[in-house]
Coordinates of C-alpha atoms in Angstrom, one line a residue:
M48 CA -16.2 50.2 -59.8
S49 CA -17.8 47.0 -58.8
R50 CA -21.4 46.9 -57.7
S51 CA -22.3 46.7 -54.0
D52 CA -22.8 43.3 -52.4
A53 CA -26.5 44.1 -52.0
E54 CA -26.9 44.5 -55.8
V55 CA -24.8 41.4 -56.5
S56 CA -26.9 39.2 -54.1
S57 CA -30.3 40.5 -55.3
V58 CA -32.2 37.5 -56.7
A59 CA -35.8 36.4 -57.5
L60 CA -37.8 36.2 -54.3
L61 CA -39.5 32.9 -55.3
D62 CA -36.2 31.3 -56.0
V63 CA -35.1 32.0 -52.4
V64 CA -38.4 30.9 -50.9
R65 CA -38.2 27.6 -52.8
S66 CA -34.6 27.2 -51.6
I67 CA -35.5 27.8 -48.0
A68 CA -38.2 25.1 -48.4
F69 CA -35.5 22.8 -49.8
V70 CA -33.2 23.4 -46.8
G71 CA -36.2 22.7 -44.5
D72 CA -37.0 19.4 -46.2
L73 CA -33.4 18.3 -45.8
A74 CA -33.3 19.3 -42.2
M75 CA -36.6 17.5 -41.5
G76 CA -35.5 14.3 -43.1
Q77 CA -38.1 14.6 -45.8
P78 CA -38.0 14.0 -49.6
I79 CA -36.8 17.2 -51.4
D80 CA -40.2 17.6 -53.1
H81 CA -42.1 17.4 -49.9
S82 CA -42.7 21.1 -49.2
P83 CA -43.6 22.0 -52.9
R84 CA -46.1 19.2 -52.8
V85 CA -47.6 20.4 -49.5
A86 CA -47.7 23.9 -50.8
W87 CA -49.7 22.8 -53.9
I88 CA -52.1 20.7 -51.8
A89 CA -52.6 23.6 -49.4
G90 CA -53.4 26.0 -52.2
Q91 CA -56.0 23.5 -53.6
L92 CA -57.5 23.0 -50.2
A93 CA -57.9 26.8 -49.7
R94 CA -59.4 27.1 -53.1
A95 CA -61.9 24.3 -52.4
A96 CA -62.8 26.0 -49.1
G97 CA -63.8 29.1 -51.0
A98 CA -60.8 31.3 -50.5
D99 CA -59.9 34.0 -53.0
E100 CA -56.7 34.0 -55.0
V101 CA -54.8 36.1 -52.4
A102 CA -55.7 33.7 -49.6
C103 CA -54.9 30.7 -51.8
A104 CA -51.5 32.1 -52.5
E105 CA -51.0 32.8 -48.8
A106 CA -51.9 29.2 -48.0
A107 CA -49.3 27.9 -50.5
T108 CA -46.7 30.3 -49.2
V109 CA -47.1 29.4 -45.6
A110 CA -47.0 25.7 -46.4
L111 CA -43.9 26.2 -48.5
L112 CA -42.1 28.0 -45.7
R113 CA -43.4 26.1 -42.7
W114 CA -40.0 24.4 -42.1
S115 CA -38.1 27.7 -42.5
G116 CA -37.4 27.9 -38.8
C117 CA -36.1 24.3 -38.4
T118 CA -32.4 25.2 -38.7
A119 CA -32.9 27.7 -35.8
N120 CA -33.9 25.0 -33.2
A121 CA -31.6 22.2 -34.6
P122 CA -29.1 22.6 -31.6
E123 CA -32.0 22.2 -29.1
F124 CA -33.4 19.3 -31.0
A125 CA -29.9 17.7 -31.1
R126 CA -29.7 18.0 -27.3
L127 CA -33.1 16.4 -26.9
V128 CA -33.0 13.5 -29.4
G129 CA -29.4 13.2 -30.6
D130 CA -30.0 13.0 -34.3
D131 CA -32.0 16.2 -35.1
V132 CA -32.7 15.2 -38.7
G133 CA -33.7 11.6 -37.9
G134 CA -35.5 12.6 -34.8
R135 CA -37.7 15.1 -36.6
K136 CA -38.4 12.6 -39.4
A137 CA -39.6 10.1 -36.7
L138 CA -41.8 12.7 -35.0
L139 CA -43.6 13.5 -38.3
A140 CA -44.4 9.8 -38.7
I141 CA -46.0 9.3 -35.3
Q142 CA -49.6 8.3 -35.5
S143 CA -51.1 10.4 -32.7
S144 CA -54.3 12.4 -32.6
S145 CA -52.4 15.2 -30.8
G146 CA -49.8 15.5 -33.5
G147 CA -46.4 13.8 -33.7
F148 CA -44.4 16.8 -32.5
R149 CA -46.4 17.2 -29.3
A150 CA -46.7 13.5 -28.7
G151 CA -43.1 12.8 -29.3
T152 CA -41.8 15.4 -26.9
K153 CA -44.5 14.8 -24.2
G154 CA -42.0 13.3 -21.8
S155 CA -39.5 16.1 -22.1
G156 CA -41.1 18.9 -20.0
S157 CA -41.6 22.1 -21.9
A158 CA -39.7 20.9 -25.0
F159 CA -42.7 21.2 -27.3
H160 CA -43.3 24.9 -26.4
S161 CA -39.7 26.0 -26.3
L162 CA -38.8 24.3 -29.6
S163 CA -42.0 25.7 -31.2
R164 CA -41.2 29.2 -30.0
I165 CA -37.8 29.2 -31.5
H166 CA -39.0 27.8 -34.8
C167 CA -42.0 30.1 -35.1
E168 CA -40.2 33.3 -34.1
V169 CA -37.5 32.7 -36.6
S170 CA -40.0 31.7 -39.3
G171 CA -41.9 35.0 -38.8
D172 CA -38.6 37.0 -38.8
I173 CA -37.7 35.3 -42.1
A174 CA -41.1 36.2 -43.6
K175 CA -40.7 39.8 -42.5
E176 CA -37.2 40.0 -44.0
L177 CA -38.6 38.5 -47.3
G178 CA -41.2 41.2 -47.4
L179 CA -44.2 38.8 -47.1
S180 CA -47.6 40.0 -46.0
E181 CA -48.4 40.6 -42.3
A182 CA -50.9 37.8 -42.6
A183 CA -48.3 35.4 -43.7
Q184 CA -45.9 36.6 -41.0
F185 CA -48.5 36.0 -38.4
A186 CA -49.3 32.6 -39.6
L187 CA -45.6 31.6 -39.7
R188 CA -45.3 32.8 -36.1
H189 CA -48.1 30.4 -35.1
L190 CA -47.3 27.3 -37.1
F191 CA -47.9 24.8 -34.2
E192 CA -51.2 26.2 -32.9
S193 CA -54.0 23.7 -32.7
H194 CA -57.8 24.0 -33.2
N195 CA -58.4 22.8 -29.6
G196 CA -56.0 25.5 -28.1
A197 CA -53.3 23.0 -26.9
G198 CA -50.8 24.1 -29.5
A199 CA -47.9 26.6 -29.4
P200 CA -46.4 29.1 -29.1
D201 CA -49.4 31.1 -27.8
G202 CA -52.3 28.6 -27.3
L203 CA -54.5 30.1 -29.9
H204 CA -57.7 28.1 -30.8
G205 CA -60.5 27.9 -33.3
E206 CA -60.8 30.9 -35.5
Q207 CA -57.9 32.6 -33.7
V208 CA -55.6 30.3 -35.7
P209 CA -55.0 31.5 -39.3
S210 CA -56.6 29.3 -41.9
S211 CA -53.3 29.0 -43.7
V212 CA -51.8 27.2 -40.6
Y213 CA -54.6 24.7 -40.8
T214 CA -54.2 24.1 -44.5
A215 CA -50.5 23.7 -44.2
S216 CA -50.9 21.2 -41.3
L217 CA -53.5 19.2 -43.2
A218 CA -51.6 19.2 -46.5
G219 CA -48.4 18.2 -44.7
D220 CA -50.1 15.3 -42.9
L221 CA -51.6 14.0 -46.1
D222 CA -48.3 14.0 -48.0
I223 CA -46.4 12.3 -45.2
F224 CA -49.0 9.8 -44.1
H225 CA -49.9 8.9 -47.7
R226 CA -46.2 8.2 -48.5
L227 CA -45.7 6.2 -45.3
Y228 CA -49.0 4.4 -44.8
G229 CA -51.1 4.7 -47.9
L230 CA -54.2 6.8 -48.7
E231 CA -56.8 4.9 -46.6
Q232 CA -54.8 5.0 -43.4
A233 CA -53.7 8.6 -44.1
C234 CA -57.3 9.7 -44.3
Q235 CA -58.1 7.8 -41.1
L236 CA -55.3 9.5 -39.2
I237 CA -56.3 12.9 -40.5
G238 CA -59.9 12.1 -39.3
Q239 CA -58.6 11.3 -35.8
R240 CA -56.8 14.7 -35.7
A241 CA -59.9 16.6 -36.8
D242 CA -61.2 19.0 -34.2
V243 CA -57.9 18.5 -32.3
L244 CA -55.3 20.0 -34.7
Y245 CA -57.6 21.4 -37.3
P246 CA -61.3 22.0 -38.0
I247 CA -63.3 19.0 -38.9
G248 CA -64.9 20.7 -41.9
L249 CA -61.6 21.5 -43.5
A250 CA -60.3 18.0 -42.7
S251 CA -63.3 16.4 -44.3
L252 CA -62.8 18.6 -47.4
L253 CA -59.3 17.4 -47.7
I254 CA -60.3 13.8 -47.3
D255 CA -63.0 14.1 -49.9
N256 CA -60.5 15.5 -52.5
A257 CA -57.3 13.7 -51.4
S258 CA -57.4 10.9 -54.0
R259 CA -57.9 13.3 -56.9
W260 CA -55.3 15.8 -55.8
L261 CA -52.7 13.2 -55.2
A262 CA -53.4 11.7 -58.6
E263 CA -52.9 15.1 -60.2
L264 CA -49.6 15.5 -58.5
E265 CA -48.4 12.1 -59.7
N266 CA -49.6 12.6 -63.2
D267 CA -48.1 16.1 -63.6
P268 CA -45.4 16.8 -61.0
T269 CA -44.8 20.3 -62.4
L270 CA -47.9 21.3 -60.6
C271 CA -46.1 21.1 -57.3
S272 CA -43.0 23.1 -58.3
A273 CA -45.1 26.1 -59.4
C274 CA -47.2 26.2 -56.2
S275 CA -49.4 28.7 -57.9
L276 CA -47.0 31.4 -56.8
D277 CA -45.2 32.4 -59.9
A278 CA -47.6 35.3 -60.7
V279 CA -47.8 36.4 -57.1
F280 CA -44.0 36.7 -56.7
A281 CA -43.3 37.9 -60.3
G282 CA -40.8 40.8 -60.3
R283 CA -40.0 40.6 -56.6
T284 CA -36.5 40.2 -55.4
T285 CA -34.6 39.7 -52.1
S286 CA -31.1 39.3 -50.8
L287 CA -29.4 35.9 -51.1
E288 CA -27.7 36.6 -47.8
I289 CA -31.0 35.6 -46.0
L290 CA -30.6 32.1 -47.3
A291 CA -27.0 32.0 -46.2
D292 CA -28.0 33.1 -42.7
I293 CA -30.7 30.4 -42.5
I294 CA -28.2 27.8 -43.5
D295 CA -25.7 28.8 -40.9
L296 CA -28.3 28.9 -38.1
K297 CA -28.2 25.1 -37.9
L298 CA -24.8 25.1 -36.1
P299 CA -24.2 28.0 -33.7
W300 CA -20.4 27.9 -34.3
M301 CA -21.1 28.5 -38.1
T302 CA -22.8 31.8 -37.5
G303 CA -21.8 34.2 -40.3
H304 CA -19.6 31.5 -42.0
S305 CA -21.3 31.7 -45.4
R306 CA -21.0 35.5 -45.5
R307 CA -17.3 35.3 -44.6
V308 CA -16.6 32.7 -47.3
A309 CA -18.4 34.9 -49.8
Q310 CA -16.4 37.9 -49.0
L311 CA -13.1 36.0 -49.1
A312 CA -14.1 34.4 -52.4
K313 CA -15.1 37.7 -53.9
N314 CA -11.8 39.4 -52.8
A315 CA -9.8 36.6 -54.3
A316 CA -11.7 36.8 -57.6
M317 CA -10.9 40.5 -57.7
A318 CA -7.2 39.9 -56.9
L319 CA -7.1 37.4 -59.7
E320 CA -8.7 40.0 -62.0
L321 CA -11.7 38.0 -62.9
D322 CA -14.4 40.0 -64.7
E323 CA -17.3 41.4 -62.7
A324 CA -19.7 38.7 -63.8
R325 CA -17.4 36.0 -62.5
Q326 CA -16.8 37.9 -59.3
Q327 CA -20.6 38.0 -58.8
K328 CA -20.9 34.3 -59.6
V329 CA -18.4 33.2 -57.1
Y330 CA -19.8 35.5 -54.4
R331 CA -23.3 34.2 -54.9
A332 CA -22.1 30.6 -55.0
A333 CA -20.3 31.1 -51.7
L334 CA -23.4 32.4 -50.0
I335 CA -25.3 29.2 -50.8
H336 CA -22.5 26.6 -50.7
G337 CA -23.7 25.2 -47.4
I338 CA -27.3 24.3 -48.4
G339 CA -26.5 20.6 -48.2
R340 CA -25.3 20.8 -44.6
A341 CA -29.0 20.7 -43.5
A342 CA -29.1 17.0 -44.4
V343 CA -26.5 16.1 -41.8
P344 CA -27.3 15.8 -38.0
N345 CA -25.6 18.3 -35.7
M346 CA -24.2 15.4 -33.7
V347 CA -22.1 14.5 -36.7
W348 CA -20.9 18.1 -37.3
N349 CA -20.0 18.4 -33.6
T350 CA -17.9 15.2 -33.6
P351 CA -14.2 16.0 -33.0
G352 CA -11.6 13.9 -34.9
K353 CA -12.2 11.3 -37.5
L354 CA -15.8 10.3 -38.4
M355 CA -17.0 6.7 -38.7
E356 CA -17.7 5.6 -42.3
P357 CA -21.6 6.1 -42.2
E358 CA -21.2 9.6 -40.8
W359 CA -18.5 10.4 -43.3
E360 CA -20.7 9.3 -46.1
R361 CA -23.4 11.7 -45.1
V362 CA -20.9 14.6 -44.9
R363 CA -19.5 13.6 -48.3
L364 CA -22.9 14.0 -49.9
V365 CA -23.3 17.6 -48.6
P366 CA -22.2 19.2 -51.9
Y367 CA -24.3 16.8 -53.8
W368 CA -27.4 18.0 -52.0
T369 CA -26.3 21.6 -52.6
G370 CA -26.1 20.8 -56.3
R371 CA -29.6 19.3 -56.2
A372 CA -30.9 22.7 -55.1
A373 CA -30.4 23.9 -58.7
R374 CA -34.1 23.1 -59.5
Q375 CA -35.2 25.5 -56.8
L376 CA -32.7 28.3 -57.6
G377 CA -33.6 28.2 -61.3
A378 CA -32.0 31.5 -62.2
L379 CA -28.9 30.7 -60.2
A380 CA -28.3 27.2 -61.6
G381 CA -24.7 28.2 -62.6
E382 CA -24.0 29.5 -59.1
V383 CA -25.4 26.3 -57.6
D384 CA -23.0 24.3 -59.8
I385 CA -20.1 26.3 -58.5
A386 CA -21.3 26.0 -55.0
S387 CA -21.1 22.2 -55.3
Y388 CA -17.3 22.4 -55.7
A389 CA -16.8 23.9 -52.2
Y390 CA -15.2 20.7 -50.8
E391 CA -13.4 19.5 -53.9
R392 CA -9.5 19.7 -54.1
P393 CA -7.3 20.1 -57.2
D394 CA -5.5 16.8 -56.3
G395 CA -8.7 14.8 -56.4
S396 CA -8.8 14.3 -52.6
G397 CA -12.1 16.3 -52.2
Y398 CA -15.7 15.4 -52.4
Y399 CA -18.3 14.5 -53.6
R400 CA -16.9 14.1 -57.2
A401 CA -13.2 13.7 -56.3
V402 CA -12.6 15.9 -59.4
K403 CA -9.1 17.1 -60.1
A404 CA -7.9 20.6 -61.1
A405 CA -8.5 20.2 -64.8
G406 CA -12.2 19.5 -64.0
M407 CA -12.6 22.4 -61.6
P408 CA -13.6 25.9 -62.9
I409 CA -11.6 28.7 -61.5
E410 CA -14.6 29.8 -59.5
G411 CA -14.8 26.4 -57.9
R412 CA -11.1 26.5 -57.0
I413 CA -11.6 29.9 -55.4
L414 CA -14.6 28.7 -53.4
S415 CA -12.8 25.6 -52.3
A416 CA -9.9 27.6 -50.9
A417 CA -12.1 30.3 -49.4
T418 CA -14.2 27.8 -47.6
A419 CA -11.1 26.1 -46.1
L420 CA -9.6 29.5 -45.0
A421 CA -12.8 30.7 -43.4
A422 CA -13.0 27.5 -41.4
L423 CA -9.4 27.8 -40.2
R424 CA -9.9 31.4 -39.1
A425 CA -13.0 30.6 -37.0
P426 CA -13.3 28.7 -33.7
R427 CA -14.7 25.2 -33.6
P428 CA -16.0 23.3 -30.6
W429 CA -12.9 21.2 -30.6
R430 CA -10.3 23.9 -31.4
D431 CA -9.5 27.6 -31.3
A432 CA -9.4 29.8 -34.4
M433 CA -6.0 30.0 -36.2
D434 CA -4.4 33.4 -36.4
A435 CA -3.8 34.9 -39.9
A436 CA -0.1 33.9 -40.0
D437 CA -0.7 30.2 -39.1
A438 CA -3.6 30.0 -41.5
M439 CA -1.5 31.4 -44.3
A440 CA 1.3 29.0 -43.5
L441 CA -1.1 26.0 -43.6
M442 CA -2.9 27.1 -46.7
T443 CA 0.4 27.7 -48.5
A444 CA 1.6 24.2 -47.5
E445 CA -1.6 22.7 -48.7
A446 CA -1.2 24.5 -52.0
A447 CA 2.4 23.2 -52.4
A448 CA 1.0 19.7 -51.9
G449 CA -1.6 20.2 -54.6
R450 CA -4.6 20.4 -52.4
H451 CA -5.3 24.0 -53.3
D452 CA -4.6 26.3 -56.2
A453 CA -1.5 28.2 -55.4
D454 CA -2.5 31.3 -57.3
V455 CA -5.9 31.3 -55.5
V456 CA -4.2 30.9 -52.1
R457 CA -1.9 33.9 -52.8
A458 CA -5.0 35.9 -53.9
L459 CA -6.8 35.1 -50.7
F460 CA -4.2 36.8 -48.6
K461 CA -3.9 39.9 -50.7
E462 CA -5.3 43.1 -49.2
P463 CA -8.7 43.7 -50.8
R464 CA -8.9 46.9 -52.9
A465 CA -10.6 49.7 -51.0
R466 CA -14.0 50.6 -52.2
S467 CA -14.6 54.2 -53.4
S468 CA -17.4 54.6 -50.9
K469 CA -18.7 52.7 -47.9
P470 CA -22.0 53.3 -46.2
A471 CA -21.7 54.4 -42.6
M472 CA -22.4 51.6 -40.1
A473 CA -22.4 53.7 -37.0
P474 CA -26.2 54.0 -36.6
V475 CA -26.6 50.2 -36.8
T476 CA -23.7 49.3 -34.6
A477 CA -24.8 51.9 -32.0
L478 CA -27.9 49.9 -31.5
L479 CA -26.0 47.7 -29.0
T480 CA -23.3 48.7 -26.5
P481 CA -19.9 47.2 -27.0
R482 CA -20.4 44.8 -24.1
E483 CA -23.8 43.8 -25.4
R484 CA -22.2 42.9 -28.7
D485 CA -19.5 40.9 -26.9
V486 CA -22.2 38.9 -25.1
L487 CA -24.3 38.5 -28.2
R488 CA -21.2 37.3 -30.1
W489 CA -20.6 34.5 -27.6
I490 CA -24.2 33.3 -27.2
S491 CA -24.6 33.4 -31.0
L492 CA -21.8 30.8 -31.2
G493 CA -23.6 28.5 -28.8
A494 CA -22.0 29.5 -25.5
S495 CA -24.1 29.2 -22.3
N496 CA -24.4 32.2 -19.9
K497 CA -21.7 30.6 -17.7
E498 CA -19.4 30.1 -20.7
A499 CA -19.9 33.6 -22.0
A500 CA -19.3 35.0 -18.5
R501 CA -16.1 33.0 -18.2
K502 CA -14.9 34.2 -21.7
L503 CA -15.7 37.8 -20.8
A504 CA -14.6 37.7 -17.2
I505 CA -18.0 38.9 -15.9
S506 CA -20.7 37.3 -13.8
P507 CA -23.5 35.0 -15.3
S508 CA -26.1 37.4 -13.9
T509 CA -24.4 40.3 -15.8
V510 CA -24.5 38.2 -18.9
R511 CA -28.2 37.5 -18.4
T512 CA -28.9 41.3 -17.9
H513 CA -27.1 42.0 -21.2
I514 CA -29.0 39.3 -23.0
E515 CA -32.3 40.7 -21.8
S516 CA -31.3 44.1 -23.1
V517 CA -30.2 42.7 -26.5
F518 CA -33.5 40.8 -26.8
R519 CA -35.4 44.0 -26.0
K520 CA -33.5 46.1 -28.5
L521 CA -33.7 43.5 -31.3
E522 CA -37.3 42.8 -30.5
C523 CA -36.9 39.1 -30.1
T524 CA -37.3 36.4 -27.3
T525 CA -34.9 33.7 -28.5
R526 CA -31.2 33.4 -29.1
A527 CA -31.7 32.1 -32.6
S528 CA -33.8 35.1 -33.6
A529 CA -31.2 37.5 -32.0
T530 CA -28.5 35.8 -34.0
L531 CA -30.4 36.0 -37.2
K532 CA -31.2 39.7 -36.8
A533 CA -27.8 40.7 -35.5
T534 CA -26.2 38.9 -38.5
Q535 CA -28.4 40.8 -40.9
L536 CA -27.6 44.1 -39.2
G537 CA -23.9 43.5 -39.3
L538 CA -23.6 43.3 -35.5
L539 CA -21.7 40.0 -35.5

């Protein structure tokens, strides 16, 4: 009997935290070592301010996860600025005393507060799911608060704002401004933001030590990867599905995609009679195969038809960026390597390596076909989902043309072997009524209230009533948070 998916996907907590940070850096248009560097600086700043080891670890953790909610508000950012990745990169570079995020969205009504609320609520939900402390959860729910009370989402000020929010903000500004403008100007900009975004005393402490800390990072880059968290997180594990769900939040129509690919891949591996270790490997690889998608703007993903060459080049590098995550998922380096084959094809027509069958491990061929099948069976903004018969016909034709492994395709369409025992899902699914689940399913895929009403043949006001009920039952206030929680509970 094979182990449960929960056992198979249980991995080191710190590996997942670092990978979430990696996804965040890609989505924010930052270098992939940005968050680890910021976490290390935040830990040093907390220590210099007299914090104990617990508080220093909290400062580093909050800094490492401060972009954990950025996939959640990517659709809203895309509607606001077009290129959500480039737009956020530009906001972080703005030289404004009130902060780039607030200054850059000033002419867009309530955008700063609404985007912050989505980001912060999901960041806090992720921290809770990861089993982090209540203090860390609270800090991550208030990442964009300011010392002067003009921040978001709740307008906290002064000592109401957790110190770890201040250290994360200061460390982030130092790393970004130093990289863009040099140390002297970085310190000047931080000084201008003192007593606005963060306390002047803490800002002065950072400025006084900035040159030394940056030199330490440059002379020994391994300092930033450890983030002083190894001992704190030692022996702690979490589910890899949380990382899959965070990845998929970036595009509403991808909700649950990585989980579906993982199940298809695992079933195919079982049908092909791979041993349990290889079944586990392909399942885990499927969960994380979409890491690199965070680097590509939503407007590219939402484009129907053929992409222009610059956009296609960004898409082609998605599995490359997934492969680069191996440094963060140290214990899962093998799975990350398999994950980077998700878009390869046995005839060499795939990407990014354009490798042929002989160079693709069987797990890679399984993942490639499972990814394609999951995409065909789900709706996209420009087309409806294919039914099982049409998907099978297309996949079979692709296999005959050499673009998929024929044995793998046959395995994908075999009925999975029944498990000897299955936990009862009734108590969870009973949390929402069938109609509430219908409404949630559509809004999780990005449908507006009017679109959901049309799909379900009910009025928009009825949809709104059901959404309010769903939010109340799931204890959330945003669609992104509802989608994340519902996915984790198996409601979608």
